[in-house]
Amino acid sequence: MQTGHEELWKQVFGEGHPVLVKKQRRFLKWPNDPRCKLCYAPFAGFGGFLVRLTGLMPSDRNPHYCNKCDGFLQAFPGGAEVEMTVLILDIRGSVDLSGRISPRQFAETVNRMREITSAVLAENRGFILEFQGDSVVAVFPPGFTGEDHAEMGISAARSILEQSLTVQGTDEPLSIGIGVHTGPVYICTVTAAGGNMQGVSVFGQNVNFVARLSAAATAGQALVSPETFAAAGMEMPRQDTIEVDLKGIEGTSSAVLLS
Ligand SMILES: [Zn+2]
């Protein structure tokens, strides 16, 4: 977790940095995925060919970012507290699942789940943080997603639930649970072990809260916090509002159940 350059990161994730936003808008019109996580420069297809002509390419030590954005992360380590929507999803019963299928089948199942959910998250203008085991953590910072970040988080959760994720090589549905919450988090650059790989991560009570929500959702469900509905300017649908006991958090919390 790194600190420093707070104004810069507040602008990048909170309001949108004018230079970066301009790049993102231009690059999104160019094919194809995968893209740089920060500026959306395409790495494949015709768009990938075009950006290479301008000297942009995937960074060799940090393949989720282009060489210029990787340079930017290295040059300006730090972070800021920004209010945003966070979505965490993970595979239910993954210990049991990994005991029933081959390691290869399990790896393929997780990869396929990541591919499908990454596409949905990208459509909803989410920023996917480093993949952690069998879960996916995505943030919707206003500087990237826009002022409608909370609606986008809800829409991404709905859309992920509509995907037919299965255990690779079988018809067995893959059980996942999702949590969505909105609040201030500390978003910052992080350095992975070895010191070469730079990434972006989030910290704070609100991150713990969404992880607890995600854990409380049963298979095929998403739990969305009242804060997300409030930030979206939406009424909580009363028939779908439930009280949940979250591990490590005192008292019950209400949440909207999507399924
Ligand atoms: Zn980039």
PDB file of C-alpha atoms and ligand atoms in Angstrom:
ATOM      1  CA  MET A   1       0.000   0.000   0.000  1.00  0.00           C
ATOM      2  CA  GLN A   2       1.528   3.285  -1.084  1.00  0.00           C
ATOM      3  CA  THR A   3       0.824   6.908  -0.185  1.00  0.00           C
ATOM      4  CA  GLY A   4       1.677  10.186  -1.896  1.00  0.00           C
ATOM      5  CA  HIS A   5       0.597  12.147  -4.982  1.00  0.00           C
ATOM      6  CA  GLU A   6      -2.806  12.374  -3.394  1.00  0.00           C
ATOM      7  CA  GLU A   7      -4.172  15.200  -5.556  1.00  0.00           C
ATOM      8  CA  LEU A   8      -3.204  13.338  -8.704  1.00  0.00           C
ATOM      9  CA  TRP A   9      -4.894  10.077  -7.697  1.00  0.00           C
ATOM     10  CA  LYS A  10      -7.934  11.906  -6.403  1.00  0.00           C
ATOM     11  CA  GLN A  11      -8.255  13.412  -9.834  1.00  0.00           C
ATOM     12  CA  VAL A  12      -7.630  10.154 -11.735  1.00  0.00           C
ATOM     13  CA  PHE A  13     -10.161   8.081  -9.772  1.00  0.00           C
ATOM     14  CA  GLY A  14     -12.450  10.744  -8.322  1.00  0.00           C
ATOM     15  CA  GLU A  15     -13.048  13.215 -11.128  1.00  0.00           C
ATOM     16  CA  GLY A  16     -11.274  11.817 -14.162  1.00  0.00           C
ATOM     17  CA  HIS A  17      -7.924  13.177 -15.298  1.00  0.00           C
ATOM     18  CA  PRO A  18      -8.516  15.227 -18.489  1.00  0.00           C
ATOM     19  CA  VAL A  19      -5.580  13.704 -20.407  1.00  0.00           C
ATOM     20  CA  LEU A  20      -6.434  10.159 -19.353  1.00  0.00           C
ATOM     21  CA  VAL A  21     -10.168  10.593 -20.023  1.00  0.00           C
ATOM     22  CA  LYS A  22      -9.426  11.826 -23.545  1.00  0.00           C
ATOM     23  CA  LYS A  23      -7.222   8.792 -24.203  1.00  0.00           C
ATOM     24  CA  GLN A  24      -9.810   6.410 -22.727  1.00  0.00           C
ATOM     25  CA  ARG A  25     -12.585   7.807 -24.956  1.00  0.00           C
ATOM     26  CA  ARG A  26     -10.446   7.528 -28.084  1.00  0.00           C
ATOM     27  CA  PHE A  27      -9.100   4.045 -27.339  1.00  0.00           C
ATOM     28  CA  LEU A  28     -12.508   2.575 -26.453  1.00  0.00           C
ATOM     29  CA  LYS A  29     -13.565   3.128 -30.068  1.00  0.00           C
ATOM     30  CA  TRP A  30     -10.666   0.986 -31.273  1.00  0.00           C
ATOM     31  CA  PRO A  31     -10.804  -2.822 -31.298  1.00  0.00           C
ATOM     32  CA  ASN A  32      -9.881  -5.246 -29.576  1.00  0.00           C
ATOM     33  CA  ASP A  33      -9.668  -6.563 -26.036  1.00  0.00           C
ATOM     34  CA  PRO A  34      -7.527  -7.135 -23.996  1.00  0.00           C
ATOM     35  CA  ARG A  35      -6.753  -3.527 -23.105  1.00  0.00           C
ATOM     36  CA  CYS A  36      -4.553  -1.491 -20.814  1.00  0.00           C
ATOM     37  CA  LYS A  37      -6.474  -1.248 -17.529  1.00  0.00           C
ATOM     38  CA  LEU A  38      -5.789   2.457 -17.161  1.00  0.00           C
ATOM     39  CA  CYS A  39      -5.966   4.079 -20.622  1.00  0.00           C
ATOM     40  CA  TYR A  40      -7.910   1.279 -22.433  1.00  0.00           C
ATOM     41  CA  ALA A  41      -5.323   1.083 -25.235  1.00  0.00           C
ATOM     42  CA  PRO A  42      -6.171  -2.099 -27.167  1.00  0.00           C
ATOM     43  CA  PHE A  43      -3.496  -4.764 -27.235  1.00  0.00           C
ATOM     44  CA  ALA A  44      -4.999  -7.069 -29.888  1.00  0.00           C
ATOM     45  CA  GLY A  45      -6.388  -6.879 -33.388  1.00  0.00           C
ATOM     46  CA  PHE A  46      -6.281  -3.834 -35.639  1.00  0.00           C
ATOM     47  CA  GLY A  47      -6.436  -1.382 -32.726  1.00  0.00           C
ATOM     48  CA  GLY A  48      -3.485  -3.155 -31.136  1.00  0.00           C
ATOM     49  CA  PHE A  49      -1.587  -2.732 -34.397  1.00  0.00           C
ATOM     50  CA  LEU A  50      -2.442   0.985 -34.526  1.00  0.00           C
ATOM     51  CA  VAL A  51      -1.380   1.721 -30.954  1.00  0.00           C
ATOM     52  CA  ARG A  52       1.931  -0.079 -31.526  1.00  0.00           C
ATOM     53  CA  LEU A  53       2.647   2.398 -34.325  1.00  0.00           C
ATOM     54  CA  THR A  54       2.459   5.171 -31.729  1.00  0.00           C
ATOM     55  CA  GLY A  55       4.959   3.364 -29.483  1.00  0.00           C
ATOM     56  CA  LEU A  56       2.380   1.972 -27.052  1.00  0.00           C
ATOM     57  CA  MET A  57       2.529  -1.713 -26.196  1.00  0.00           C
ATOM     58  CA  PRO A  58       1.834  -4.023 -23.273  1.00  0.00           C
ATOM     59  CA  SER A  59       4.437  -3.460 -20.596  1.00  0.00           C
ATOM     60  CA  ASP A  60       6.643  -6.572 -20.397  1.00  0.00           C
ATOM     61  CA  ARG A  61       6.842  -6.570 -16.638  1.00  0.00           C
ATOM     62  CA  ASN A  62       3.212  -5.545 -16.074  1.00  0.00           C
ATOM     63  CA  PRO A  63       1.077  -7.027 -18.856  1.00  0.00           C
ATOM     64  CA  HIS A  64      -2.272  -5.563 -17.673  1.00  0.00           C
ATOM     65  CA  TYR A  65      -0.969  -2.060 -18.424  1.00  0.00           C
ATOM     66  CA  CYS A  66       0.627  -0.435 -21.447  1.00  0.00           C
ATOM     67  CA  ASN A  67       4.239   0.682 -21.223  1.00  0.00           C
ATOM     68  CA  LYS A  68       3.233   4.342 -20.724  1.00  0.00           C
ATOM     69  CA  CYS A  69       0.704   3.678 -17.951  1.00  0.00           C
ATOM     70  CA  ASP A  70       3.139   1.302 -16.262  1.00  0.00           C
ATOM     71  CA  GLY A  71       5.682   4.146 -16.350  1.00  0.00           C
ATOM     72  CA  PHE A  72       3.031   6.418 -14.839  1.00  0.00           C
ATOM     73  CA  LEU A  73       2.325   3.983 -11.962  1.00  0.00           C
ATOM     74  CA  GLN A  74       6.072   3.713 -11.295  1.00  0.00           C
ATOM     75  CA  ALA A  75       6.633   7.470 -11.437  1.00  0.00           C
ATOM     76  CA  PHE A  76       3.689   8.478  -9.236  1.00  0.00           C
ATOM     77  CA  PRO A  77       3.179   5.823  -6.561  1.00  0.00           C
ATOM     78  CA  GLY A  78       0.457   6.754  -4.108  1.00  0.00           C
ATOM     79  CA  GLY A  79      -3.261   6.962  -3.675  1.00  0.00           C
ATOM     80  CA  ALA A  80      -6.258   8.860  -2.346  1.00  0.00           C
ATOM     81  CA  GLU A  81      -9.535   8.308  -0.560  1.00  0.00           C
ATOM     82  CA  VAL A  82     -12.347   8.351  -3.106  1.00  0.00           C
ATOM     83  CA  GLU A  83     -16.014   7.419  -2.832  1.00  0.00           C
ATOM     84  CA  MET A  84     -16.838   4.680  -5.303  1.00  0.00           C
ATOM     85  CA  THR A  85     -18.793   1.466  -5.806  1.00  0.00           C
ATOM     86  CA  VAL A  86     -17.029  -1.837  -5.147  1.00  0.00           C
ATOM     87  CA  LEU A  87     -18.151  -5.263  -6.377  1.00  0.00           C
ATOM     88  CA  ILE A  88     -16.723  -8.550  -5.117  1.00  0.00           C
ATOM     89  CA  LEU A  89     -17.729 -11.930  -6.456  1.00  0.00           C
ATOM     90  CA  ASP A  90     -16.479 -15.348  -5.611  1.00  0.00           C
ATOM     91  CA  ILE A  91     -17.063 -18.998  -6.263  1.00  0.00           C
ATOM     92  CA  ARG A  92     -19.105 -20.768  -3.608  1.00  0.00           C
ATOM     93  CA  GLY A  93     -17.869 -24.092  -2.314  1.00  0.00           C
ATOM     94  CA  SER A  94     -14.630 -23.841  -4.246  1.00  0.00           C
ATOM     95  CA  VAL A  95     -12.779 -26.104  -1.806  1.00  0.00           C
ATOM     96  CA  ASP A  96     -15.380 -28.809  -2.355  1.00  0.00           C
ATOM     97  CA  LEU A  97     -15.363 -28.184  -6.113  1.00  0.00           C
ATOM     98  CA  SER A  98     -11.588 -28.381  -6.411  1.00  0.00           C
ATOM     99  CA  GLY A  99     -11.721 -31.732  -4.596  1.00  0.00           C
ATOM    100  CA  ARG A 100     -14.244 -33.150  -7.073  1.00  0.00           C
ATOM    101  CA  ILE A 101     -12.662 -32.137 -10.389  1.00  0.00           C
ATOM    102  CA  SER A 102      -9.142 -32.237 -11.753  1.00  0.00           C
ATOM    103  CA  PRO A 103      -6.794 -29.322 -11.013  1.00  0.00           C
ATOM    104  CA  ARG A 104      -6.769 -28.526 -14.709  1.00  0.00           C
ATOM    105  CA  GLN A 105     -10.576 -28.499 -14.946  1.00  0.00           C
ATOM    106  CA  PHE A 106     -10.685 -26.229 -11.889  1.00  0.00           C
ATOM    107  CA  ALA A 107      -8.140 -23.820 -13.402  1.00  0.00           C
ATOM    108  CA  GLU A 108     -10.119 -23.738 -16.659  1.00  0.00           C
ATOM    109  CA  THR A 109     -13.345 -23.116 -14.753  1.00  0.00           C
ATOM    110  CA  VAL A 110     -11.836 -20.157 -12.882  1.00  0.00           C
ATOM    111  CA  ASN A 111     -10.289 -18.736 -16.074  1.00  0.00           C
ATOM    112  CA  ARG A 112     -13.567 -18.991 -17.968  1.00  0.00           C
ATOM    113  CA  MET A 113     -15.432 -17.323 -15.064  1.00  0.00           C
ATOM    114  CA  ARG A 114     -12.883 -14.492 -15.116  1.00  0.00           C
ATOM    115  CA  GLU A 115     -13.127 -14.030 -18.884  1.00  0.00           C
ATOM    116  CA  ILE A 116     -16.917 -13.827 -18.848  1.00  0.00           C
ATOM    117  CA  THR A 117     -17.174 -11.573 -15.795  1.00  0.00           C
ATOM    118  CA  SER A 118     -14.339  -9.314 -17.038  1.00  0.00           C
ATOM    119  CA  ALA A 119     -16.285  -8.646 -20.226  1.00  0.00           C
ATOM    120  CA  VAL A 120     -19.429  -7.770 -18.237  1.00  0.00           C
ATOM    121  CA  LEU A 121     -17.469  -5.539 -15.861  1.00  0.00           C
ATOM    122  CA  ALA A 122     -15.778  -3.762 -18.768  1.00  0.00           C
ATOM    123  CA  GLU A 123     -19.183  -3.126 -20.420  1.00  0.00           C
ATOM    124  CA  ASN A 124     -20.257  -1.449 -17.194  1.00  0.00           C
ATOM    125  CA  ARG A 125     -17.072   0.637 -17.096  1.00  0.00           C
ATOM    126  CA  GLY A 126     -15.639  -1.148 -14.064  1.00  0.00           C
ATOM    127  CA  PHE A 127     -11.963  -1.303 -13.210  1.00  0.00           C
ATOM    128  CA  ILE A 128     -10.889  -4.835 -12.312  1.00  0.00           C
ATOM    129  CA  LEU A 129      -8.315  -5.081  -9.580  1.00  0.00           C
ATOM    130  CA  GLU A 130      -5.809  -7.877  -9.485  1.00  0.00           C
ATOM    131  CA  PHE A 131      -7.519 -11.253  -9.579  1.00  0.00           C
ATOM    132  CA  GLN A 132      -7.295 -12.952  -6.227  1.00  0.00           C
ATOM    133  CA  GLY A 133      -7.658 -16.726  -6.202  1.00  0.00           C
ATOM    134  CA  ASP A 134     -11.192 -17.643  -7.226  1.00  0.00           C
ATOM    135  CA  SER A 135     -12.692 -14.203  -6.620  1.00  0.00           C
ATOM    136  CA  VAL A 136     -12.939 -11.036  -8.676  1.00  0.00           C
ATOM    137  CA  VAL A 137     -12.732  -7.550  -7.172  1.00  0.00           C
ATOM    138  CA  ALA A 138     -13.899  -4.647  -9.324  1.00  0.00           C
ATOM    139  CA  VAL A 139     -14.292  -0.973  -8.542  1.00  0.00           C
ATOM    140  CA  PHE A 140     -16.388   1.672 -10.264  1.00  0.00           C
ATOM    141  CA  PRO A 141     -14.522   4.923  -9.556  1.00  0.00           C
ATOM    142  CA  PRO A 142     -16.383   8.069 -10.679  1.00  0.00           C
ATOM    143  CA  GLY A 143     -13.241   9.216 -12.536  1.00  0.00           C
ATOM    144  CA  PHE A 144     -13.479   6.120 -14.742  1.00  0.00           C
ATOM    145  CA  THR A 145     -17.088   5.073 -14.659  1.00  0.00           C
ATOM    146  CA  GLY A 146     -18.804   8.438 -14.324  1.00  0.00           C
ATOM    147  CA  GLU A 147     -21.216   9.819 -11.764  1.00  0.00           C
ATOM    148  CA  ASP A 148     -23.532   6.839 -12.314  1.00  0.00           C
ATOM    149  CA  HIS A 149     -20.987   4.437 -10.735  1.00  0.00           C
ATOM    150  CA  ALA A 150     -23.520   3.000  -8.274  1.00  0.00           C
ATOM    151  CA  GLU A 151     -26.044   2.187 -11.032  1.00  0.00           C
ATOM    152  CA  MET A 152     -23.259   0.610 -13.059  1.00  0.00           C
ATOM    153  CA  GLY A 153     -22.288  -1.575 -10.083  1.00  0.00           C
ATOM    154  CA  ILE A 154     -25.891  -2.780  -9.693  1.00  0.00           C
ATOM    155  CA  SER A 155     -26.212  -3.344 -13.425  1.00  0.00           C
ATOM    156  CA  ALA A 156     -22.944  -5.316 -13.530  1.00  0.00           C
ATOM    157  CA  ALA A 157     -24.128  -7.559 -10.665  1.00  0.00           C
ATOM    158  CA  ARG A 158     -27.457  -8.248 -12.418  1.00  0.00           C
ATOM    159  CA  SER A 159     -25.736  -8.988 -15.657  1.00  0.00           C
ATOM    160  CA  ILE A 160     -23.194 -11.362 -14.074  1.00  0.00           C
ATOM    161  CA  LEU A 161     -26.071 -13.318 -12.484  1.00  0.00           C
ATOM    162  CA  GLU A 162     -27.614 -13.710 -15.956  1.00  0.00           C
ATOM    163  CA  GLN A 163     -24.501 -15.365 -17.393  1.00  0.00           C
ATOM    164  CA  SER A 164     -24.637 -19.124 -17.493  1.00  0.00           C
ATOM    165  CA  LEU A 165     -21.377 -19.956 -15.788  1.00  0.00           C
ATOM    166  CA  THR A 166     -20.687 -23.669 -15.605  1.00  0.00           C
ATOM    167  CA  VAL A 167     -18.042 -26.008 -14.314  1.00  0.00           C
ATOM    168  CA  GLN A 168     -15.780 -26.514 -17.321  1.00  0.00           C
ATOM    169  CA  GLY A 169     -16.545 -29.695 -19.271  1.00  0.00           C
ATOM    170  CA  THR A 170     -19.906 -30.294 -17.489  1.00  0.00           C
ATOM    171  CA  ASP A 171     -23.423 -28.823 -17.388  1.00  0.00           C
ATOM    172  CA  GLU A 172     -23.106 -28.186 -13.671  1.00  0.00           C
ATOM    173  CA  PRO A 173     -23.832 -24.535 -12.919  1.00  0.00           C
ATOM    174  CA  LEU A 174     -20.981 -22.678 -11.244  1.00  0.00           C
ATOM    175  CA  SER A 175     -22.155 -21.201  -7.935  1.00  0.00           C
ATOM    176  CA  ILE A 176     -21.087 -17.651  -7.331  1.00  0.00           C
ATOM    177  CA  GLY A 177     -22.085 -14.973  -4.826  1.00  0.00           C
ATOM    178  CA  ILE A 178     -21.737 -11.208  -5.262  1.00  0.00           C
ATOM    179  CA  GLY A 179     -21.586  -8.189  -2.952  1.00  0.00           C
ATOM    180  CA  VAL A 180     -21.940  -4.541  -4.035  1.00  0.00           C
ATOM    181  CA  HIS A 181     -21.380  -1.538  -1.781  1.00  0.00           C
ATOM    182  CA  THR A 182     -20.643   2.177  -2.164  1.00  0.00           C
ATOM    183  CA  GLY A 183     -18.484   4.344   0.106  1.00  0.00           C
ATOM    184  CA  PRO A 184     -15.107   5.991   0.508  1.00  0.00           C
ATOM    185  CA  VAL A 185     -12.141   3.640   0.025  1.00  0.00           C
ATOM    186  CA  TYR A 186      -8.423   4.229  -0.151  1.00  0.00           C
ATOM    187  CA  ILE A 187      -7.374   3.414  -3.717  1.00  0.00           C
ATOM    188  CA  CYS A 188      -3.664   3.262  -4.368  1.00  0.00           C
ATOM    189  CA  THR A 189      -0.790   1.770  -6.261  1.00  0.00           C
ATOM    190  CA  VAL A 190       0.680  -1.403  -4.803  1.00  0.00           C
ATOM    191  CA  THR A 191       3.901  -3.196  -5.559  1.00  0.00           C
ATOM    192  CA  ALA A 192       3.836  -6.952  -5.763  1.00  0.00           C
ATOM    193  CA  ALA A 193       6.565  -9.091  -4.248  1.00  0.00           C
ATOM    194  CA  GLY A 194       9.781  -8.614  -6.153  1.00  0.00           C
ATOM    195  CA  GLY A 195       9.073  -4.943  -6.625  1.00  0.00           C
ATOM    196  CA  ASN A 196       8.463  -5.006 -10.359  1.00  0.00           C
ATOM    197  CA  MET A 197       4.756  -5.569 -10.816  1.00  0.00           C
ATOM    198  CA  GLN A 198       2.722  -2.469 -10.088  1.00  0.00           C
ATOM    199  CA  GLY A 199      -0.982  -2.639  -9.619  1.00  0.00           C
ATOM    200  CA  VAL A 200      -3.895  -0.807  -8.068  1.00  0.00           C
ATOM    201  CA  SER A 201      -5.740  -1.961  -4.974  1.00  0.00           C
ATOM    202  CA  VAL A 202      -8.341  -0.719  -2.475  1.00  0.00           C
ATOM    203  CA  PHE A 203      -8.333  -0.702   1.309  1.00  0.00           C
ATOM    204  CA  GLY A 204     -10.578   0.260   4.186  1.00  0.00           C
ATOM    205  CA  GLN A 205     -13.665  -0.623   6.173  1.00  0.00           C
ATOM    206  CA  ASN A 206     -15.907  -0.336   3.135  1.00  0.00           C
ATOM    207  CA  VAL A 207     -13.833  -2.944   1.319  1.00  0.00           C
ATOM    208  CA  ASN A 208     -14.198  -5.301   4.287  1.00  0.00           C
ATOM    209  CA  PHE A 209     -17.922  -4.612   4.284  1.00  0.00           C
ATOM    210  CA  VAL A 210     -18.430  -5.568   0.633  1.00  0.00           C
ATOM    211  CA  ALA A 211     -16.331  -8.712   1.149  1.00  0.00           C
ATOM    212  CA  ARG A 212     -18.687  -9.677   4.016  1.00  0.00           C
ATOM    213  CA  LEU A 213     -21.739  -8.955   1.860  1.00  0.00           C
ATOM    214  CA  SER A 214     -20.329 -11.118  -0.916  1.00  0.00           C
ATOM    215  CA  ALA A 215     -19.652 -13.936   1.568  1.00  0.00           C
ATOM    216  CA  ALA A 216     -23.213 -13.689   2.912  1.00  0.00           C
ATOM    217  CA  ALA A 217     -24.800 -14.047  -0.530  1.00  0.00           C
ATOM    218  CA  THR A 218     -25.762 -17.622  -1.303  1.00  0.00           C
ATOM    219  CA  ALA A 219     -25.162 -19.234  -4.687  1.00  0.00           C
ATOM    220  CA  GLY A 220     -26.624 -17.288  -7.576  1.00  0.00           C
ATOM    221  CA  GLN A 221     -27.350 -14.214  -5.479  1.00  0.00           C
ATOM    222  CA  ALA A 222     -26.039 -10.688  -5.131  1.00  0.00           C
ATOM    223  CA  LEU A 223     -26.442  -8.547  -2.020  1.00  0.00           C
ATOM    224  CA  VAL A 224     -26.422  -4.797  -2.627  1.00  0.00           C
ATOM    225  CA  SER A 225     -26.060  -2.311   0.234  1.00  0.00           C
ATOM    226  CA  PRO A 226     -28.495   0.555   0.952  1.00  0.00           C
ATOM    227  CA  GLU A 227     -25.583   2.979   0.371  1.00  0.00           C
ATOM    228  CA  THR A 228     -25.330   1.816  -3.243  1.00  0.00           C
ATOM    229  CA  PHE A 229     -29.061   2.307  -3.802  1.00  0.00           C
ATOM    230  CA  ALA A 230     -28.855   5.771  -2.205  1.00  0.00           C
ATOM    231  CA  ALA A 231     -25.858   6.747  -4.364  1.00  0.00           C
ATOM    232  CA  ALA A 232     -27.764   5.561  -7.428  1.00  0.00           C
ATOM    233  CA  GLY A 233     -30.754   7.665  -6.387  1.00  0.00           C
ATOM    234  CA  MET A 234     -32.881   4.510  -6.452  1.00  0.00           C
ATOM    235  CA  GLU A 235     -35.498   3.300  -3.976  1.00  0.00           C
ATOM    236  CA  MET A 236     -34.678   0.002  -2.319  1.00  0.00           C
ATOM    237  CA  PRO A 237     -37.305  -2.459  -3.614  1.00  0.00           C
ATOM    238  CA  ARG A 238     -39.062  -3.378  -0.369  1.00  0.00           C
ATOM    239  CA  GLN A 239     -39.994  -6.930  -1.358  1.00  0.00           C
ATOM    240  CA  ASP A 240     -36.325  -7.725  -2.052  1.00  0.00           C
ATOM    241  CA  THR A 241     -34.834  -6.042   1.001  1.00  0.00           C
ATOM    242  CA  ILE A 242     -33.594  -8.459   3.646  1.00  0.00           C
ATOM    243  CA  GLU A 243     -31.717  -8.281   6.934  1.00  0.00           C
ATOM    244  CA  VAL A 244     -28.354 -10.019   6.916  1.00  0.00           C
ATOM    245  CA  ASP A 245     -25.928 -10.940   9.653  1.00  0.00           C
ATOM    246  CA  LEU A 246     -22.456 -10.128   8.434  1.00  0.00           C
ATOM    247  CA  LYS A 247     -19.514 -11.937   9.949  1.00  0.00           C
ATOM    248  CA  GLY A 248     -17.427  -9.595  12.115  1.00  0.00           C
ATOM    249  CA  ILE A 249     -19.951  -6.768  11.900  1.00  0.00           C
ATOM    250  CA  GLU A 250     -22.194  -6.042  14.834  1.00  0.00           C
ATOM    251  CA  GLY A 251     -25.965  -6.121  14.441  1.00  0.00           C
ATOM    252  CA  THR A 252     -27.789  -6.796  11.236  1.00  0.00           C
ATOM    253  CA  SER A 253     -27.458  -4.846   8.010  1.00  0.00           C
ATOM    254  CA  SER A 254     -30.142  -4.498   5.417  1.00  0.00           C
ATOM    255  CA  ALA A 255     -29.346  -5.330   1.810  1.00  0.00           C
ATOM    256  CA  VAL A 256     -31.193  -5.785  -1.438  1.00  0.00           C
ATOM    257  CA  LEU A 257     -31.171  -9.303  -2.758  1.00  0.00           C
ATOM    258  CA  LEU A 258     -30.765  -9.736  -6.506  1.00  0.00           C
ATOM    259  CA  SER A 259     -31.186 -13.218  -7.914  1.00  0.00           C
TER     260      SER A 259
HETATM  261 ZN    ZN B   1      -2.258   2.522 -20.796  1.00  0.00          ZN
END
